[in-house]
Amino acid sequence: MEGEYNLIVSPRAEQRLDALLDFLLNEWGFRVQQNFLDDFQHCISIIRRNPYSFPVTLQDKSIRQCVVTPQNKLYYTVQNRDIIILSLEDTRMNPNKVWNQLQAD
């Protein structure tokens, strides 16, 4: 399939991104926040062009994960021409807790 896929951001993903951006700005400053945003936008760009380029999770083959930074993973699923961003999670978090939160949404 050619072209970019549609992007849908879940409320959970939007909330997690907003909280992370606030944290980065308040704790580390504008430059660190901007560096993260650059990395995040780069990942989104790749996902929109080729959503199957990142690996599936072990727990659910319909959910894919993209390492945005060593501390943050983006979880998403692909449905037809839609990419649904499910969440953005801290990689230092217990993987079972991450999985339980993804299943709760």
PDB file of C-alpha atoms in Angstrom:
ATOM      1  CA  MET A   1       0.000   0.000   0.000  1.00  0.00           C
ATOM      2  CA  GLU A   2       1.267   3.413  -0.840  1.00  0.00           C
ATOM      3  CA  GLY A   3       1.043   6.679   1.057  1.00  0.00           C
ATOM      4  CA  GLU A   4       0.760   7.504   4.677  1.00  0.00           C
ATOM      5  CA  TYR A   5      -1.679   5.871   7.026  1.00  0.00           C
ATOM      6  CA  ASN A   6      -4.193   7.838   9.103  1.00  0.00           C
ATOM      7  CA  LEU A   7      -3.089   8.555  12.658  1.00  0.00           C
ATOM      8  CA  ILE A   8      -5.453   8.220  15.616  1.00  0.00           C
ATOM      9  CA  VAL A   9      -4.191   9.038  19.107  1.00  0.00           C
ATOM     10  CA  SER A  10      -6.019   7.430  22.017  1.00  0.00           C
ATOM     11  CA  PRO A  11      -6.920   9.562  25.044  1.00  0.00           C
ATOM     12  CA  ARG A  12      -4.458   7.529  27.143  1.00  0.00           C
ATOM     13  CA  ALA A  13      -1.605   8.170  24.699  1.00  0.00           C
ATOM     14  CA  GLU A  14      -2.426  11.871  24.552  1.00  0.00           C
ATOM     15  CA  GLN A  15      -2.493  12.086  28.355  1.00  0.00           C
ATOM     16  CA  ARG A  16       0.803  10.180  28.705  1.00  0.00           C
ATOM     17  CA  LEU A  17       2.498  12.367  26.085  1.00  0.00           C
ATOM     18  CA  ASP A  18       1.281  15.592  27.714  1.00  0.00           C
ATOM     19  CA  ALA A  19       2.464  14.421  31.145  1.00  0.00           C
ATOM     20  CA  LEU A  20       5.864  13.411  29.784  1.00  0.00           C
ATOM     21  CA  LEU A  21       6.338  16.707  27.950  1.00  0.00           C
ATOM     22  CA  ASP A  22       5.462  18.637  31.123  1.00  0.00           C
ATOM     23  CA  PHE A  23       7.886  16.514  33.141  1.00  0.00           C
ATOM     24  CA  LEU A  24      10.722  16.966  30.649  1.00  0.00           C
ATOM     25  CA  LEU A  25      10.224  20.723  30.486  1.00  0.00           C
ATOM     26  CA  ASN A  26       9.978  21.174  34.261  1.00  0.00           C
ATOM     27  CA  GLU A  27      12.769  18.775  35.249  1.00  0.00           C
ATOM     28  CA  TRP A  28      15.201  18.938  32.329  1.00  0.00           C
ATOM     29  CA  GLY A  29      14.355  22.063  30.337  1.00  0.00           C
ATOM     30  CA  PHE A  30      13.248  23.109  26.888  1.00  0.00           C
ATOM     31  CA  ARG A  31      16.171  21.552  24.993  1.00  0.00           C
ATOM     32  CA  VAL A  32      15.556  18.048  26.385  1.00  0.00           C
ATOM     33  CA  GLN A  33      11.833  18.403  25.724  1.00  0.00           C
ATOM     34  CA  GLN A  34      12.532  19.439  22.114  1.00  0.00           C
ATOM     35  CA  ASN A  35      14.980  16.565  21.616  1.00  0.00           C
ATOM     36  CA  PHE A  36      12.315  14.141  22.784  1.00  0.00           C
ATOM     37  CA  LEU A  37       9.721  15.724  20.488  1.00  0.00           C
ATOM     38  CA  ASP A  38      12.111  15.388  17.550  1.00  0.00           C
ATOM     39  CA  ASP A  39      12.608  11.687  18.337  1.00  0.00           C
ATOM     40  CA  PHE A  40       8.866  11.193  18.801  1.00  0.00           C
ATOM     41  CA  GLN A  41       8.023  12.918  15.507  1.00  0.00           C
ATOM     42  CA  HIS A  42      10.652  10.847  13.712  1.00  0.00           C
ATOM     43  CA  CYS A  43       9.061   7.638  15.029  1.00  0.00           C
ATOM     44  CA  ILE A  44       5.576   8.799  14.030  1.00  0.00           C
ATOM     45  CA  SER A  45       6.837   9.634  10.549  1.00  0.00           C
ATOM     46  CA  ILE A  46       8.280   6.135  10.107  1.00  0.00           C
ATOM     47  CA  ILE A  47       5.144   4.499  11.495  1.00  0.00           C
ATOM     48  CA  ARG A  48       2.864   6.475   9.160  1.00  0.00           C
ATOM     49  CA  ARG A  49       4.883   5.466   6.102  1.00  0.00           C
ATOM     50  CA  ASN A  50       5.556   1.866   7.118  1.00  0.00           C
ATOM     51  CA  PRO A  51       3.556   0.795  10.174  1.00  0.00           C
ATOM     52  CA  TYR A  52       4.868  -2.762  10.072  1.00  0.00           C
ATOM     53  CA  SER A  53       8.507  -1.719  10.482  1.00  0.00           C
ATOM     54  CA  PHE A  54       8.484  -2.116  14.274  1.00  0.00           C
ATOM     55  CA  PRO A  55       8.145  -5.410  16.164  1.00  0.00           C
ATOM     56  CA  VAL A  56       4.992  -6.841  17.669  1.00  0.00           C
ATOM     57  CA  THR A  57       4.722  -7.309  21.422  1.00  0.00           C
ATOM     58  CA  LEU A  58       5.159 -10.778  22.876  1.00  0.00           C
ATOM     59  CA  GLN A  59       1.795 -10.561  24.622  1.00  0.00           C
ATOM     60  CA  ASP A  60      -0.340  -9.542  21.632  1.00  0.00           C
ATOM     61  CA  LYS A  61       0.711  -9.825  18.005  1.00  0.00           C
ATOM     62  CA  SER A  62      -1.701  -7.033  17.024  1.00  0.00           C
ATOM     63  CA  ILE A  63       0.179  -4.464  19.136  1.00  0.00           C
ATOM     64  CA  ARG A  64       3.503  -3.085  17.957  1.00  0.00           C
ATOM     65  CA  GLN A  65       6.154  -1.213  19.918  1.00  0.00           C
ATOM     66  CA  CYS A  66       8.582   1.487  18.916  1.00  0.00           C
ATOM     67  CA  VAL A  67      11.460   2.605  21.131  1.00  0.00           C
ATOM     68  CA  VAL A  68      11.303   6.410  21.034  1.00  0.00           C
ATOM     69  CA  THR A  69      14.152   6.883  23.501  1.00  0.00           C
ATOM     70  CA  PRO A  70      15.874   4.379  25.805  1.00  0.00           C
ATOM     71  CA  GLN A  71      13.349   5.434  28.467  1.00  0.00           C
ATOM     72  CA  ASN A  72      10.138   5.485  26.363  1.00  0.00           C
ATOM     73  CA  LYS A  73       8.229   3.065  24.153  1.00  0.00           C
ATOM     74  CA  LEU A  74       5.292   3.878  21.924  1.00  0.00           C
ATOM     75  CA  TYR A  75       2.607   1.184  21.579  1.00  0.00           C
ATOM     76  CA  TYR A  76       0.305   1.137  18.580  1.00  0.00           C
ATOM     77  CA  THR A  77      -1.917  -1.062  16.460  1.00  0.00           C
ATOM     78  CA  VAL A  78      -2.805  -1.018  12.778  1.00  0.00           C
ATOM     79  CA  GLN A  79      -6.385  -1.391  11.578  1.00  0.00           C
ATOM     80  CA  ASN A  80      -6.832  -1.137   7.814  1.00  0.00           C
ATOM     81  CA  ARG A  81      -5.405   2.308   6.913  1.00  0.00           C
ATOM     82  CA  ASP A  82      -5.519   3.576  10.516  1.00  0.00           C
ATOM     83  CA  ILE A  83      -2.676   3.600  13.003  1.00  0.00           C
ATOM     84  CA  ILE A  84      -3.971   3.843  16.553  1.00  0.00           C
ATOM     85  CA  ILE A  85      -1.439   5.114  19.079  1.00  0.00           C
ATOM     86  CA  LEU A  86      -2.382   3.255  22.260  1.00  0.00           C
ATOM     87  CA  SER A  87       0.112   4.560  24.783  1.00  0.00           C
ATOM     88  CA  LEU A  88       3.543   5.931  25.533  1.00  0.00           C
ATOM     89  CA  GLU A  89       5.214   4.130  28.444  1.00  0.00           C
ATOM     90  CA  ASP A  90       8.382   4.333  30.503  1.00  0.00           C
ATOM     91  CA  THR A  91      10.646   1.380  29.671  1.00  0.00           C
ATOM     92  CA  ARG A  92      11.691   1.153  33.317  1.00  0.00           C
ATOM     93  CA  MET A  93       8.122   0.315  34.300  1.00  0.00           C
ATOM     94  CA  ASN A  94       7.178  -3.284  35.133  1.00  0.00           C
ATOM     95  CA  PRO A  95       6.247  -4.857  31.757  1.00  0.00           C
ATOM     96  CA  ASN A  96       3.281  -6.659  33.326  1.00  0.00           C
ATOM     97  CA  LYS A  97       1.898  -3.351  34.574  1.00  0.00           C
ATOM     98  CA  VAL A  98       2.294  -1.812  31.107  1.00  0.00           C
ATOM     99  CA  TRP A  99       0.518  -4.770  29.542  1.00  0.00           C
ATOM    100  CA  ASN A 100      -2.332  -4.640  32.088  1.00  0.00           C
ATOM    101  CA  GLN A 101      -2.832  -0.935  31.383  1.00  0.00           C
ATOM    102  CA  LEU A 102      -2.899  -1.528  27.628  1.00  0.00           C
ATOM    103  CA  GLN A 103      -5.506  -4.254  28.093  1.00  0.00           C
ATOM    104  CA  ALA A 104      -7.646  -2.017  30.327  1.00  0.00           C
ATOM    105  CA  ASP A 105      -8.102   0.582  27.576  1.00  0.00           C
TER     106      ASP A 105
END
